mmCIF file of C-alpha atoms in Angstrom:
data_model
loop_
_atom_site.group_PDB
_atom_site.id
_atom_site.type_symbol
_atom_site.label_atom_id
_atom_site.label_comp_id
_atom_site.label_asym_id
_atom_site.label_seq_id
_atom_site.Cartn_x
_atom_site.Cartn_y
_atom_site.Cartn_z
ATOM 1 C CA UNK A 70 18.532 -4.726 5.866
ATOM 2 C CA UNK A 71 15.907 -6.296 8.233
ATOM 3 C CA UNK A 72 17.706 -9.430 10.481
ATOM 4 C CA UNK A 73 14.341 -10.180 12.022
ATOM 5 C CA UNK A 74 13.830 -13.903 12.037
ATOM 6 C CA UNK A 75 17.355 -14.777 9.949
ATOM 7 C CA UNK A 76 15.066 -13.056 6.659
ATOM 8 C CA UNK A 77 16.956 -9.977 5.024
ATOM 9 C CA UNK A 78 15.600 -7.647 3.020
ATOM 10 C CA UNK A 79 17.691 -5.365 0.275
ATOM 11 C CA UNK A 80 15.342 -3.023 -0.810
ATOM 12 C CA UNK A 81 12.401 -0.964 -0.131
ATOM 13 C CA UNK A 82 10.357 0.144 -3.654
ATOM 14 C CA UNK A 83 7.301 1.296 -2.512
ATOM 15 C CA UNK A 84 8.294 5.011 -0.343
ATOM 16 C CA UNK A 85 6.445 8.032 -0.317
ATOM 17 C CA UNK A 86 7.365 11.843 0.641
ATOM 18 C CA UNK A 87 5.666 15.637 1.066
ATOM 19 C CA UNK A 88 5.758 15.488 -2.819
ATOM 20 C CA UNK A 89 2.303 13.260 -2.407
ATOM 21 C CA UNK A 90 1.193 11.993 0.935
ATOM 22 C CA UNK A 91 4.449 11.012 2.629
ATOM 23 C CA UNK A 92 5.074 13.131 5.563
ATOM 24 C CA UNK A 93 8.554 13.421 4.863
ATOM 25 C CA UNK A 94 10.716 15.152 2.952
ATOM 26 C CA UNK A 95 13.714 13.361 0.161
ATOM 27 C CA UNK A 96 16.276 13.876 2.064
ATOM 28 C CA UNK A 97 14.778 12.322 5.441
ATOM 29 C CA UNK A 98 13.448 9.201 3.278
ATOM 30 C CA UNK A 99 16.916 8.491 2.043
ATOM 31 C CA UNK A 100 18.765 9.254 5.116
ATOM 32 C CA UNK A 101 16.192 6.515 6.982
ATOM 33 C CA UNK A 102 16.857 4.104 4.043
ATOM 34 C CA UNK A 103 20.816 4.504 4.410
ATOM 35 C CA UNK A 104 19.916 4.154 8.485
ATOM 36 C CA UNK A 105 17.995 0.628 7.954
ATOM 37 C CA UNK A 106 21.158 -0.482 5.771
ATOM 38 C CA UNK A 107 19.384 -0.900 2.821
ATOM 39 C CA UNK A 108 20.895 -1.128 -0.600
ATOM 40 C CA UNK A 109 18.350 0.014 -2.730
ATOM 41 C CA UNK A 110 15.387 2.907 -1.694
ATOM 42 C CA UNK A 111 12.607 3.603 -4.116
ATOM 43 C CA UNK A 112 10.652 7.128 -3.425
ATOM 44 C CA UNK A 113 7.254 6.474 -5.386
ATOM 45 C CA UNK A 114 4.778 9.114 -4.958
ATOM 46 C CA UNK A 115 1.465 9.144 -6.304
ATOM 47 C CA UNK A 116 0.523 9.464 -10.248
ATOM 48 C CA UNK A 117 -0.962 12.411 -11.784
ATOM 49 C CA UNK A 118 -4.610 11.456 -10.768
ATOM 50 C CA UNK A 119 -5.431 13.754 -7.897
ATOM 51 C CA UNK A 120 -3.540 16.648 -7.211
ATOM 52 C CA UNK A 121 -5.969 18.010 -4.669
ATOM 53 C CA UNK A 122 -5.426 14.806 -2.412
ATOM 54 C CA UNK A 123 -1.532 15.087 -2.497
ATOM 55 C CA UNK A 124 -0.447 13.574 -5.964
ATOM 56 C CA UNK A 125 2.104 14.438 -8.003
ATOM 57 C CA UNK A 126 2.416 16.667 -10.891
ATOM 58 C CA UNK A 127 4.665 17.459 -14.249
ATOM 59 C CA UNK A 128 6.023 20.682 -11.954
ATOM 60 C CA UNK A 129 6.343 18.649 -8.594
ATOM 61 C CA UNK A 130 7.693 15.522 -10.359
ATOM 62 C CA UNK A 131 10.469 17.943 -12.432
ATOM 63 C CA UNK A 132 11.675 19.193 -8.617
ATOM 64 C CA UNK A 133 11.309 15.825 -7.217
ATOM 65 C CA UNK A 134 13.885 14.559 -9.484
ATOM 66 C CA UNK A 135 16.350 17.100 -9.225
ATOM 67 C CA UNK A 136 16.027 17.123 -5.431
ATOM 68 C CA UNK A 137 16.849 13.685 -5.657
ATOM 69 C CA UNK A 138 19.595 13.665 -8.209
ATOM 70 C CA UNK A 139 20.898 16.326 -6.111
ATOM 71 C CA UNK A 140 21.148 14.120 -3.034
ATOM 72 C CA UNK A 141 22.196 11.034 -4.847
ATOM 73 C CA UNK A 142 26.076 11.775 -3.962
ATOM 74 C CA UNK A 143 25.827 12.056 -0.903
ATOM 75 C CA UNK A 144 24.935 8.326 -0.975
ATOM 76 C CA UNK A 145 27.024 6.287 -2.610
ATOM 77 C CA UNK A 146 26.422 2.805 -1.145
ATOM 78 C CA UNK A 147 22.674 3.311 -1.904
ATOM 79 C CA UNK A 148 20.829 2.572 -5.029
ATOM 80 C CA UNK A 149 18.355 5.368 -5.240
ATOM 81 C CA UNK A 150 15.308 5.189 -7.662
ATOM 82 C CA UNK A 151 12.594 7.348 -8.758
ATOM 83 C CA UNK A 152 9.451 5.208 -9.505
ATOM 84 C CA UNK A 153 6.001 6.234 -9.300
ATOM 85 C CA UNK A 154 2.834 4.605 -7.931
ATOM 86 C CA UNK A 155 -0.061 5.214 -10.419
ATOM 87 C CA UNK A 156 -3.497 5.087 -9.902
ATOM 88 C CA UNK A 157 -6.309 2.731 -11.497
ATOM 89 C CA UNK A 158 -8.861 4.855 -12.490
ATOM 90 C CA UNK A 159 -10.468 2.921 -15.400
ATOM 91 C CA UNK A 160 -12.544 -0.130 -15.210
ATOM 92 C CA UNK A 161 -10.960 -1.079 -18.170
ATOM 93 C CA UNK A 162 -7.212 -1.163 -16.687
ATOM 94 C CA UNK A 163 -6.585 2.331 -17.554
ATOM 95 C CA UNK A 164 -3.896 3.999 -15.477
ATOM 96 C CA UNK A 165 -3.183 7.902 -15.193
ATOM 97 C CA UNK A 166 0.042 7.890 -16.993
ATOM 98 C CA UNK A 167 0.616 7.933 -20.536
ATOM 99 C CA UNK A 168 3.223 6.529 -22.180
ATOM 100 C CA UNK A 169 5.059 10.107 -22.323
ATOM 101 C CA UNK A 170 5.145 9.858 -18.727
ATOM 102 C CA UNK A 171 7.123 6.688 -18.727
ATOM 103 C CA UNK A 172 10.200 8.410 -19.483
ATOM 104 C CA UNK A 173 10.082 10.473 -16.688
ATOM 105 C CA UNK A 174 9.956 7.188 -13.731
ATOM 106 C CA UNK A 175 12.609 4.641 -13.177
ATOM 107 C CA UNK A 176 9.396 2.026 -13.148
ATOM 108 C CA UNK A 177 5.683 1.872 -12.327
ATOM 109 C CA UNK A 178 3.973 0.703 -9.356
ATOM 110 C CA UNK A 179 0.143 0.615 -9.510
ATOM 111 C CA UNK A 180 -3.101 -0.047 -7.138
ATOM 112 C CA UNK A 181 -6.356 1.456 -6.941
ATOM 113 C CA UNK A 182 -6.774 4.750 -4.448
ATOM 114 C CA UNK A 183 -9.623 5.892 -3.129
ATOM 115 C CA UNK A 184 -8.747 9.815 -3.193
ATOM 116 C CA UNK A 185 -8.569 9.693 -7.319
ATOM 117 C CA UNK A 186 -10.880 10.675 -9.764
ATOM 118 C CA UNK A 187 -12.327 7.872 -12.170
ATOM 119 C CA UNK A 188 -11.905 7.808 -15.727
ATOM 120 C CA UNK A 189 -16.158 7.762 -16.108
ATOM 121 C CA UNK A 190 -19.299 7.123 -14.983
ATOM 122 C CA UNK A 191 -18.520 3.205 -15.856
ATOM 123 C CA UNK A 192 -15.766 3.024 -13.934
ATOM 124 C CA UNK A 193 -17.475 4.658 -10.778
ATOM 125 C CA UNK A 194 -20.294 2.282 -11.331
ATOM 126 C CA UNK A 195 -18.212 -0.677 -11.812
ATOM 127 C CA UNK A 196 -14.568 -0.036 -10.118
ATOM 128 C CA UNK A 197 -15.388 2.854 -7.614
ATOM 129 C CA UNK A 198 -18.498 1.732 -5.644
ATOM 130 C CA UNK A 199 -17.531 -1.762 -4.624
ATOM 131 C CA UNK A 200 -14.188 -0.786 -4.084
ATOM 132 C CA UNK A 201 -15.264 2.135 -1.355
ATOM 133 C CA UNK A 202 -17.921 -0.289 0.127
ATOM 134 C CA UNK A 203 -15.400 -3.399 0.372
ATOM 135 C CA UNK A 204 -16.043 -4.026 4.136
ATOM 136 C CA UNK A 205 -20.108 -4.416 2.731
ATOM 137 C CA UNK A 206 -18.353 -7.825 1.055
ATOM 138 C CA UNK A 207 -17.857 -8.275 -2.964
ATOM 139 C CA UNK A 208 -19.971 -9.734 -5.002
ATOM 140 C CA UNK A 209 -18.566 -12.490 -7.580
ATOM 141 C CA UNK A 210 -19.678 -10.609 -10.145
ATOM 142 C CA UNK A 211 -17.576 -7.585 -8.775
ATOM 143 C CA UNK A 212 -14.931 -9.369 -8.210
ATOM 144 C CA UNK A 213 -15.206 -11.127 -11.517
ATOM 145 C CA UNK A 214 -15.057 -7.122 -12.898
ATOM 146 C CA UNK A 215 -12.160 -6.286 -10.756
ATOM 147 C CA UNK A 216 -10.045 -8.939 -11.498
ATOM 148 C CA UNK A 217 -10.457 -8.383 -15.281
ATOM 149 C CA UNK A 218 -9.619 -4.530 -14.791
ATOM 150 C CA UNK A 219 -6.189 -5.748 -13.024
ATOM 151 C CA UNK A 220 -5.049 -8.494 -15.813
ATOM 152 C CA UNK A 221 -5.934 -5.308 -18.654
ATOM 153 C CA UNK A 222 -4.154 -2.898 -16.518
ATOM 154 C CA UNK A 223 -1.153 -5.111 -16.104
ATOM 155 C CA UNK A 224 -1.573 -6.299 -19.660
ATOM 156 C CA UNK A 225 -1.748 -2.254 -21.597
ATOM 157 C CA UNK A 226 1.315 -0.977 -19.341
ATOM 158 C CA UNK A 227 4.303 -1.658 -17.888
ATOM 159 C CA UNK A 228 3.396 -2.113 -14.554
ATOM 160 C CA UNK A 229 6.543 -3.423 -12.471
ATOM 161 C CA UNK A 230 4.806 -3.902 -8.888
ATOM 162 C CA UNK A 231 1.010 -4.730 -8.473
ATOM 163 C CA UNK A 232 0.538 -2.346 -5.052
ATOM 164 C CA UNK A 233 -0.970 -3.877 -1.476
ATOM 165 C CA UNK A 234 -3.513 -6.626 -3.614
ATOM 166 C CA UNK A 235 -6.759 -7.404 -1.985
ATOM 167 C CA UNK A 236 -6.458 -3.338 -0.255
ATOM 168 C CA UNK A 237 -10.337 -2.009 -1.112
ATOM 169 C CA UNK A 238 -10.352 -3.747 -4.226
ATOM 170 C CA UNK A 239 -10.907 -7.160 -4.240
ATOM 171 C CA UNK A 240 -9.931 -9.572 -6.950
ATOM 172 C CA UNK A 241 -9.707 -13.205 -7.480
ATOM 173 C CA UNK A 242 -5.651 -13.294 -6.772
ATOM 174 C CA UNK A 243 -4.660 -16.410 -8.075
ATOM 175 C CA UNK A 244 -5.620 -14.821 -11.622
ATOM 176 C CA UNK A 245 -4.458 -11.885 -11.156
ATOM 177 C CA UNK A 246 -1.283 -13.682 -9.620
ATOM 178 C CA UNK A 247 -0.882 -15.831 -13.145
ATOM 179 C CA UNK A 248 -1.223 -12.740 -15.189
ATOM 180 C CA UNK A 249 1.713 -11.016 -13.368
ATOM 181 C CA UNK A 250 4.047 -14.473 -13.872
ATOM 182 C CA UNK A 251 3.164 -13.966 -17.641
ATOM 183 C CA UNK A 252 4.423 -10.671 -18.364
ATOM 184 C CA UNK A 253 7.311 -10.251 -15.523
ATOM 185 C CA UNK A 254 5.148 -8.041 -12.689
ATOM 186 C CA UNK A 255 5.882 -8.655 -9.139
ATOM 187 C CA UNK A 256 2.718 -9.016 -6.418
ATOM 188 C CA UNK A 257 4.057 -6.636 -3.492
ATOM 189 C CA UNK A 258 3.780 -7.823 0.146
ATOM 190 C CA UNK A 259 2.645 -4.347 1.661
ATOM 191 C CA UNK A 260 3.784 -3.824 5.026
ATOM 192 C CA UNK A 261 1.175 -1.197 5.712
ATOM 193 C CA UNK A 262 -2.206 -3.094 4.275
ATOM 194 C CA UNK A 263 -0.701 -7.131 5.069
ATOM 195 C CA UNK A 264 -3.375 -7.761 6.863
ATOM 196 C CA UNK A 265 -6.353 -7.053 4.023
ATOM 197 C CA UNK A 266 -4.320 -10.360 2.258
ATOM 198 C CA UNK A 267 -5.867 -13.434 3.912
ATOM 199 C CA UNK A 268 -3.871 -16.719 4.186
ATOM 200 C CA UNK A 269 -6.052 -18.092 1.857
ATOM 201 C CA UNK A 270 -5.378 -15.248 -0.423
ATOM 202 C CA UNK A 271 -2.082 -15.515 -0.137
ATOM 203 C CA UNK A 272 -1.814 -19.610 -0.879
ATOM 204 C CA UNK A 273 -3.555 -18.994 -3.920
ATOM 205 C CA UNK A 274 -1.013 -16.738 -4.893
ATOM 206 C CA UNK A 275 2.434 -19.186 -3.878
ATOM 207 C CA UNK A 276 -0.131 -21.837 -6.347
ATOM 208 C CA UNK A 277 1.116 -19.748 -9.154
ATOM 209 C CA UNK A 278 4.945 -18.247 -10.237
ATOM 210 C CA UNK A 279 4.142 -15.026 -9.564
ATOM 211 C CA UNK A 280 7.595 -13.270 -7.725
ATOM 212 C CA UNK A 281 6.502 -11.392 -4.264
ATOM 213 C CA UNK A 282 8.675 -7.959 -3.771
ATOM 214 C CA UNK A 283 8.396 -6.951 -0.217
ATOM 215 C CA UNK A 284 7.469 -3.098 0.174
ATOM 216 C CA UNK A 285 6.943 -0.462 3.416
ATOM 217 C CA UNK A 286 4.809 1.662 1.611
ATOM 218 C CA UNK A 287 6.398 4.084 4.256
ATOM 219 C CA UNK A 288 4.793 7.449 4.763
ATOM 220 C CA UNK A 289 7.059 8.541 7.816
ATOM 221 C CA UNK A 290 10.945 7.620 8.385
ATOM 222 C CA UNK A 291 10.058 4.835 11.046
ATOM 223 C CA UNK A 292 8.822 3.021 8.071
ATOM 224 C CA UNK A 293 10.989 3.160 5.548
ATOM 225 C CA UNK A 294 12.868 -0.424 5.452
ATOM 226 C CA UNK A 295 10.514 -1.485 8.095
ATOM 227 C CA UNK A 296 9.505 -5.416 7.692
ATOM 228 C CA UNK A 297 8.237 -6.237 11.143
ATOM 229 C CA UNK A 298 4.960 -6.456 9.872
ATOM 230 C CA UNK A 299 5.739 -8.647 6.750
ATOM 231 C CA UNK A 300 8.040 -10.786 8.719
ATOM 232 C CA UNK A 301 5.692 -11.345 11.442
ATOM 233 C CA UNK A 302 3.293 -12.426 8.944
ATOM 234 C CA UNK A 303 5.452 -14.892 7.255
ATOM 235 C CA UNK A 304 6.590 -16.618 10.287
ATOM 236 C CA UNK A 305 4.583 -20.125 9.497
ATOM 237 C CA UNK A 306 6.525 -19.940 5.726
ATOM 238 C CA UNK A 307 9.660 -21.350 5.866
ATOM 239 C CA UNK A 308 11.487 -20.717 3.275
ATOM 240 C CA UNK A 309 9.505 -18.022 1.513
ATOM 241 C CA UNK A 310 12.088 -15.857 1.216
ATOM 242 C CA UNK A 311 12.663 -17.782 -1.916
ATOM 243 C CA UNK A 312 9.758 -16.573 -3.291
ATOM 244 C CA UNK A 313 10.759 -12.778 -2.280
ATOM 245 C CA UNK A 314 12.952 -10.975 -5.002
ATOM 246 C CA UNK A 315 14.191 -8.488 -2.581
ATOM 247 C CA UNK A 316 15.507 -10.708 0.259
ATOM 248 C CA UNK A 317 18.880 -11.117 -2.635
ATOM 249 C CA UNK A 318 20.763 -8.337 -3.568
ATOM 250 C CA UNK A 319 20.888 -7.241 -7.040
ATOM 251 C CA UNK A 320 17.990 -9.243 -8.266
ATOM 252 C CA UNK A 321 15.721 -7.230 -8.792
ATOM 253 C CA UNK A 322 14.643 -6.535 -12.465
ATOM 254 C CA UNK A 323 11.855 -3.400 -12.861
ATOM 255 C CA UNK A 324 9.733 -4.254 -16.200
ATOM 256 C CA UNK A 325 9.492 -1.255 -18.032
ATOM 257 C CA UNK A 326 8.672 -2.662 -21.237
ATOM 258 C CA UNK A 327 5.191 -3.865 -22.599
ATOM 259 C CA UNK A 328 5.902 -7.567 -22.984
#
């Protein structure tokens, strides 16, 4: 629970460990969770996408979870969930989970990666290429295309958290942002990619009713439950921990459900 500036956070839901690209293991991402006094930890490796580059898979996933459900005991004053953070791989919204998979995650986080493989030549064309080139600026018209792959992603699955918006892939955020208040997703705060959200970005997203969840996106134990960064960035907000689900304990609802 981060006291930084009076603003206290609950929860972390975006965590990663050696079973993807997190560089540690369950036991040390838990332990640094139950050392920031959090209440809730989320370990969310990466979908099925890209082994190769550090993702999960059916086998890694199956000793994930009993790793975890192993340790769970151990901690009983912390919530421990087992989400997963899928990747967009589809121009078209598509995702690389099926719904089978859903019954093996507590909830889904999703973003766009660049380590994945795309669904087709389409989607490199129209989703991959401006989305490794961002820093060459986005067209409207790619924008335009991106945005319209997030609001079909968010409206064909269950997607709980919307991962570090604006990161590589831009979109036109206040759309995206209404989507998400439609059907019950959450726009993360990453504390890791904050700064590839502008203030103007940002704005356009408190226009809407879209609920912010604050997130580490912690790779290593110093940032698990680590909101410096958020909390720096916040500091002209007053009050915007309203707007945060995760700054009140035991509010926060995962969709898992298609609307």
């Amino acid at each position: 629970m981060n006291k930084d500036n009076n603003m206290k956070f609950y929860g972390d839901y975006h965590t990663h460990t050696k079973y993807s690209d997190g560089h540690i293991t369950v036991r040390q991402n838990i332990q640094a969770a139950f050392d920031a006094d959090l209440k809730d930890i989320s370990i969310t490796d990466h979908g099925y996408n890209s082994p190769d580059f550090g993702s999960l898979t059916p086998e890694k996933m199956r000793k994930q979870r009993a790793e975890i459900e192993k340790i769970k005991p151990e901690f009983p004053t912390l919530n421990i969930h087992r989400g997963v953070e899928a990747n967009i791989v589809g121009s078209d919204g598509t995702i690389d989970l099926t719904e089978k998979d859903y019954e093996d995650f507590d909830y889904i986080i999703a973003g766009f990666h660049a380590p994945t493989r795309p669904k087709n030549i389409k989607s490199f064309r129209e989703l991959y290429l401006n989305s490794y080139f961002y820093f060459l600026g986005t067209s409207k018209a790619a924008r335009e295309r991106n945005t319209k792959t997030y609001i079909e992603m968010v409206k064909k699955y269950p997607i709980a958290i919307i991962a570090h918006i604006n990161h590589l892939t831009k979109v036109n955020v206040k759309e995206v942002a209404k989507c998400c208040a439609d059907y019950g997703t959450y726009i993360e705060l990453n504390a890791k990619y904050i700064h590839d959200l502008s203030y103007n970005a940002f704005e356009e997203i408190l226009a809407t009713e879209a609920i912010l969840i604050a997130n580490s996106d912690g790779h290593y134990t110093e940032h698990v439950g680590n909101f410096s960064r958020i909390i720096k960035y916040l500091k002209n907000y007053p009050g915007i921990e309203n707007r945060i689900v995760n700054t009140r304990p035991g509010t926060v609802k995962f969709r898992t459900h298609l609307s």
